Amino acid sequence: QARRLAIARDTREDVLARIAEARKSDLMLLSGGVSAGKYDLVEEVLAEFGAEFFFTGVRMQPGKPVVFGRLPKDSGEWIYFFGLPGNPVSTQVTFHCFVEPTLRAICGAGVGGPRFVQATLAEEVRGKAGLTRLLPAFLRHDVERPEVRLVGWQGSGDLAANARANCYAVLPDGLDLQAGDVIAVLLR
């Protein structure tokens, strides 16, 4: 049963209060406050509660600052948490890649990763060194030759571009791709 807590203001005290309240749950999902800005206080506050971080960032765009770990409950048990980036496209991508498979496992549906298919790239795409990119795209479903085309976007806050997309094209770290190359596509 999902329970939504009040939005935390960008103060240490308010983030502390929300996380204290969420510690009564089985899984904690936080959105925002996990990057490197002045008001990104989530990791600092989680550490005050004795958090054990399994990872603090991934080499992907969008979604690089995602965090995952667990904190002790008062009962001696653990609560697992995800700290997702605050930008909407980053939040959606990291939810599909990390949170959704975890929720399925917790609910007894078995452990299954994100849902990927392969498709032919419809256009040339320049690579970006250091990051795997999952960019909003449109997948044209065709049994014989599915094709994917990027949707022009202005970054991880571009909701209009994300709304025009029906998937995310997975662009490997640093590779320049040509039209006709086969790539992975993250379904949503």
mmCIF file of C-alpha atoms in Angstrom:
data_model
loop_
_atom_site.group_PDB
_atom_site.id
_atom_site.type_symbol
_atom_site.label_atom_id
_atom_site.label_comp_id
_atom_site.label_asym_id
_atom_site.label_seq_id
_atom_site.Cartn_x
_atom_site.Cartn_y
_atom_site.Cartn_z
ATOM 1 C CA GLN A 1 0.000 0.000 0.000
ATOM 2 C CA ALA A 2 1.573 3.266 -1.146
ATOM 3 C CA ARG A 3 1.570 6.207 1.208
ATOM 4 C CA ARG A 4 2.470 9.713 0.030
ATOM 5 C CA LEU A 5 4.145 11.964 2.533
ATOM 6 C CA ALA A 6 4.183 15.748 2.524
ATOM 7 C CA ILE A 7 6.715 17.477 0.296
ATOM 8 C CA ALA A 8 9.855 18.366 2.216
ATOM 9 C CA ARG A 9 11.103 21.932 2.045
ATOM 10 C CA ASP A 10 14.784 22.382 1.225
ATOM 11 C CA THR A 11 15.845 22.474 4.863
ATOM 12 C CA ARG A 12 17.737 19.842 6.806
ATOM 13 C CA GLU A 13 15.037 19.765 9.493
ATOM 14 C CA ASP A 14 12.175 19.191 7.049
ATOM 15 C CA VAL A 15 14.033 16.475 5.098
ATOM 16 C CA LEU A 16 14.890 14.837 8.438
ATOM 17 C CA ALA A 17 11.219 14.877 9.493
ATOM 18 C CA ARG A 18 9.998 13.320 6.217
ATOM 19 C CA ILE A 19 12.617 10.560 6.285
ATOM 20 C CA ALA A 20 11.848 9.823 9.952
ATOM 21 C CA GLU A 21 8.178 9.442 9.014
ATOM 22 C CA ALA A 22 8.980 7.234 6.012
ATOM 23 C CA ARG A 23 11.108 4.845 8.094
ATOM 24 C CA LYS A 24 7.872 3.097 9.132
ATOM 25 C CA SER A 25 7.425 1.816 5.556
ATOM 26 C CA ASP A 26 8.759 -1.233 3.726
ATOM 27 C CA LEU A 27 10.400 0.784 0.938
ATOM 28 C CA MET A 28 11.176 4.493 0.756
ATOM 29 C CA LEU A 29 11.136 6.409 -2.544
ATOM 30 C CA LEU A 30 12.518 9.925 -2.476
ATOM 31 C CA SER A 31 12.523 12.273 -5.438
ATOM 32 C CA GLY A 32 14.905 15.214 -5.596
ATOM 33 C CA GLY A 33 17.625 16.382 -3.274
ATOM 34 C CA VAL A 34 20.230 13.780 -4.312
ATOM 35 C CA SER A 35 22.463 15.800 -6.623
ATOM 36 C CA ALA A 36 25.362 18.065 -5.628
ATOM 37 C CA GLY A 37 23.576 21.375 -5.096
ATOM 38 C CA LYS A 38 23.398 23.531 -1.992
ATOM 39 C CA TYR A 39 19.911 22.228 -1.094
ATOM 40 C CA ASP A 40 20.490 18.565 -2.016
ATOM 41 C CA LEU A 41 20.324 17.263 1.542
ATOM 42 C CA VAL A 42 18.897 13.754 1.179
ATOM 43 C CA GLU A 43 22.155 11.757 1.308
ATOM 44 C CA GLU A 44 23.431 13.783 4.270
ATOM 45 C CA VAL A 45 20.215 13.194 6.228
ATOM 46 C CA LEU A 46 20.074 9.496 5.309
ATOM 47 C CA ALA A 47 23.641 9.158 6.618
ATOM 48 C CA GLU A 48 22.535 10.700 9.936
ATOM 49 C CA PHE A 49 20.017 7.850 10.259
ATOM 50 C CA GLY A 50 22.817 5.303 9.728
ATOM 51 C CA ALA A 51 22.173 4.610 6.049
ATOM 52 C CA GLU A 52 24.232 2.033 4.238
ATOM 53 C CA PHE A 53 24.592 3.161 0.606
ATOM 54 C CA PHE A 54 24.860 0.422 -2.015
ATOM 55 C CA PHE A 55 25.453 2.996 -4.731
ATOM 56 C CA THR A 56 25.464 6.788 -4.974
ATOM 57 C CA GLY A 57 25.260 7.601 -8.642
ATOM 58 C CA VAL A 58 25.334 5.754 -11.925
ATOM 59 C CA ARG A 59 27.009 6.440 -15.249
ATOM 60 C CA MET A 60 23.833 7.215 -17.166
ATOM 61 C CA GLN A 61 22.010 10.265 -18.472
ATOM 62 C CA PRO A 62 19.464 11.172 -17.365
ATOM 63 C CA GLY A 63 19.551 9.812 -13.834
ATOM 64 C CA LYS A 64 23.199 10.034 -12.819
ATOM 65 C CA PRO A 65 22.650 11.078 -9.165
ATOM 66 C CA VAL A 66 20.316 8.178 -8.191
ATOM 67 C CA VAL A 67 21.128 6.516 -4.845
ATOM 68 C CA PHE A 68 20.136 3.174 -3.332
ATOM 69 C CA GLY A 69 20.675 1.665 0.083
ATOM 70 C CA ARG A 70 19.056 0.752 3.352
ATOM 71 C CA LEU A 71 18.578 2.246 6.788
ATOM 72 C CA PRO A 72 17.962 0.616 10.115
ATOM 73 C CA LYS A 73 14.455 0.775 11.559
ATOM 74 C CA ASP A 74 13.843 1.167 15.278
ATOM 75 C CA SER A 75 12.720 -2.492 15.296
ATOM 76 C CA GLY A 76 16.157 -3.688 14.183
ATOM 77 C CA GLU A 77 14.928 -4.484 10.669
ATOM 78 C CA TRP A 78 15.973 -2.591 7.543
ATOM 79 C CA ILE A 79 14.104 -0.307 5.182
ATOM 80 C CA TYR A 80 15.437 -0.035 1.644
ATOM 81 C CA PHE A 81 15.408 3.335 -0.082
ATOM 82 C CA PHE A 82 15.871 4.908 -3.471
ATOM 83 C CA GLY A 83 16.771 8.554 -3.862
ATOM 84 C CA LEU A 84 15.722 9.491 -7.386
ATOM 85 C CA PRO A 85 16.766 12.684 -9.172
ATOM 86 C CA GLY A 86 14.222 15.498 -9.108
ATOM 87 C CA ASN A 87 14.032 16.283 -12.830
ATOM 88 C CA PRO A 88 10.956 14.493 -14.226
ATOM 89 C CA VAL A 89 12.589 12.580 -17.090
ATOM 90 C CA SER A 90 15.434 11.494 -14.788
ATOM 91 C CA THR A 91 12.889 10.339 -12.244
ATOM 92 C CA GLN A 92 10.977 8.308 -14.828
ATOM 93 C CA VAL A 93 14.089 6.667 -16.323
ATOM 94 C CA THR A 94 15.536 5.708 -12.937
ATOM 95 C CA PHE A 95 12.141 4.435 -11.791
ATOM 96 C CA HIS A 96 11.941 2.086 -14.797
ATOM 97 C CA CYS A 97 15.559 0.934 -14.447
ATOM 98 C CA PHE A 98 15.806 0.470 -10.687
ATOM 99 C CA VAL A 99 12.587 0.906 -8.703
ATOM 100 C CA GLU A 100 10.061 -0.954 -10.858
ATOM 101 C CA PRO A 101 12.041 -4.250 -10.821
ATOM 102 C CA THR A 102 12.478 -3.926 -7.046
ATOM 103 C CA LEU A 103 8.752 -3.347 -6.515
ATOM 104 C CA ARG A 104 7.907 -6.395 -8.649
ATOM 105 C CA ALA A 105 10.271 -8.525 -6.561
ATOM 106 C CA ILE A 106 8.873 -7.216 -3.258
ATOM 107 C CA CYS A 107 5.339 -8.014 -4.452
ATOM 108 C CA GLY A 108 6.310 -11.595 -5.284
ATOM 109 C CA ALA A 109 6.292 -11.225 -9.063
ATOM 110 C CA GLY A 110 9.865 -12.470 -9.298
ATOM 111 C CA VAL A 111 13.016 -10.586 -10.046
ATOM 112 C CA GLY A 112 12.900 -9.195 -13.558
ATOM 113 C CA GLY A 113 14.965 -6.356 -14.854
ATOM 114 C CA PRO A 114 13.815 -3.430 -16.949
ATOM 115 C CA ARG A 115 12.043 -4.315 -20.200
ATOM 116 C CA PHE A 116 14.293 -3.884 -23.232
ATOM 117 C CA VAL A 117 13.828 -4.679 -26.925
ATOM 118 C CA GLN A 118 16.092 -4.170 -29.905
ATOM 119 C CA ALA A 119 15.325 -1.818 -32.777
ATOM 120 C CA THR A 120 17.025 -0.289 -35.780
ATOM 121 C CA LEU A 121 18.159 3.290 -35.305
ATOM 122 C CA ALA A 122 16.529 5.620 -37.859
ATOM 123 C CA GLU A 123 19.209 8.326 -37.700
ATOM 124 C CA GLU A 124 22.845 9.070 -36.921
ATOM 125 C CA VAL A 125 23.549 9.843 -33.246
ATOM 126 C CA ARG A 126 26.793 11.205 -31.774
ATOM 127 C CA GLY A 127 28.101 9.474 -28.672
ATOM 128 C CA LYS A 128 28.911 11.071 -25.339
ATOM 129 C CA ALA A 129 31.940 9.795 -23.448
ATOM 130 C CA GLY A 130 31.492 8.706 -19.850
ATOM 131 C CA LEU A 131 27.733 8.067 -19.850
ATOM 132 C CA THR A 132 25.222 5.619 -21.228
ATOM 133 C CA ARG A 133 22.354 7.815 -22.404
ATOM 134 C CA LEU A 134 18.689 6.821 -22.275
ATOM 135 C CA LEU A 135 17.017 9.448 -24.408
ATOM 136 C CA PRO A 136 13.317 9.934 -25.163
ATOM 137 C CA ALA A 137 12.509 8.248 -28.451
ATOM 138 C CA PHE A 138 9.632 6.958 -30.543
ATOM 139 C CA LEU A 139 9.533 3.256 -31.376
ATOM 140 C CA ARG A 140 7.668 2.343 -34.538
ATOM 141 C CA HIS A 141 6.423 -1.165 -33.906
ATOM 142 C CA ASP A 142 7.010 -3.450 -36.850
ATOM 143 C CA VAL A 143 7.282 -7.213 -36.396
ATOM 144 C CA GLU A 144 9.993 -7.559 -39.040
ATOM 145 C CA ARG A 145 12.015 -4.424 -38.362
ATOM 146 C CA PRO A 146 11.098 -2.157 -35.454
ATOM 147 C CA GLU A 147 12.634 1.284 -35.839
ATOM 148 C CA VAL A 148 13.470 3.903 -33.216
ATOM 149 C CA ARG A 149 13.953 7.643 -33.682
ATOM 150 C CA LEU A 150 15.067 10.119 -31.021
ATOM 151 C CA VAL A 151 12.630 12.796 -29.937
ATOM 152 C CA GLY A 152 14.384 16.175 -29.787
ATOM 153 C CA TRP A 153 14.660 17.216 -26.160
ATOM 154 C CA GLN A 154 16.181 19.978 -24.090
ATOM 155 C CA GLY A 155 17.278 17.963 -21.066
ATOM 156 C CA SER A 156 15.825 16.015 -18.176
ATOM 157 C CA GLY A 157 13.178 18.622 -17.381
ATOM 158 C CA ASP A 158 11.675 18.573 -20.906
ATOM 159 C CA LEU A 159 8.221 17.107 -20.246
ATOM 160 C CA ALA A 160 6.891 17.967 -23.721
ATOM 161 C CA ALA A 161 9.566 15.872 -25.446
ATOM 162 C CA ASN A 162 9.037 13.050 -22.962
ATOM 163 C CA ALA A 163 5.293 13.106 -23.691
ATOM 164 C CA ARG A 164 5.989 12.698 -27.433
ATOM 165 C CA ALA A 165 8.142 9.632 -26.726
ATOM 166 C CA ASN A 166 6.964 6.080 -26.137
ATOM 167 C CA CYS A 167 10.337 4.615 -25.073
ATOM 168 C CA TYR A 168 13.967 5.485 -24.363
ATOM 169 C CA ALA A 169 16.773 4.792 -26.843
ATOM 170 C CA VAL A 170 19.788 3.325 -25.055
ATOM 171 C CA LEU A 171 22.941 4.911 -26.448
ATOM 172 C CA PRO A 172 26.166 3.235 -25.282
ATOM 173 C CA ASP A 173 28.974 5.192 -23.653
ATOM 174 C CA GLY A 174 30.955 7.163 -26.228
ATOM 175 C CA LEU A 175 29.831 5.377 -29.402
ATOM 176 C CA ASP A 176 28.847 7.284 -32.541
ATOM 177 C CA LEU A 177 25.947 5.414 -34.116
ATOM 178 C CA GLN A 178 24.762 5.312 -37.711
ATOM 179 C CA ALA A 179 21.278 4.972 -39.159
ATOM 180 C CA GLY A 180 20.628 1.242 -39.456
ATOM 181 C CA ASP A 181 22.574 0.263 -36.323
ATOM 182 C CA VAL A 182 20.651 -1.968 -33.928
ATOM 183 C CA ILE A 183 20.361 -0.606 -30.392
ATOM 184 C CA ALA A 184 18.585 -1.466 -27.152
ATOM 185 C CA VAL A 185 15.345 0.338 -26.354
ATOM 186 C CA LEU A 186 13.916 0.682 -22.837
ATOM 187 C CA LEU A 187 10.150 0.218 -22.898
ATOM 188 C CA ARG A 188 7.957 2.141 -20.517
#
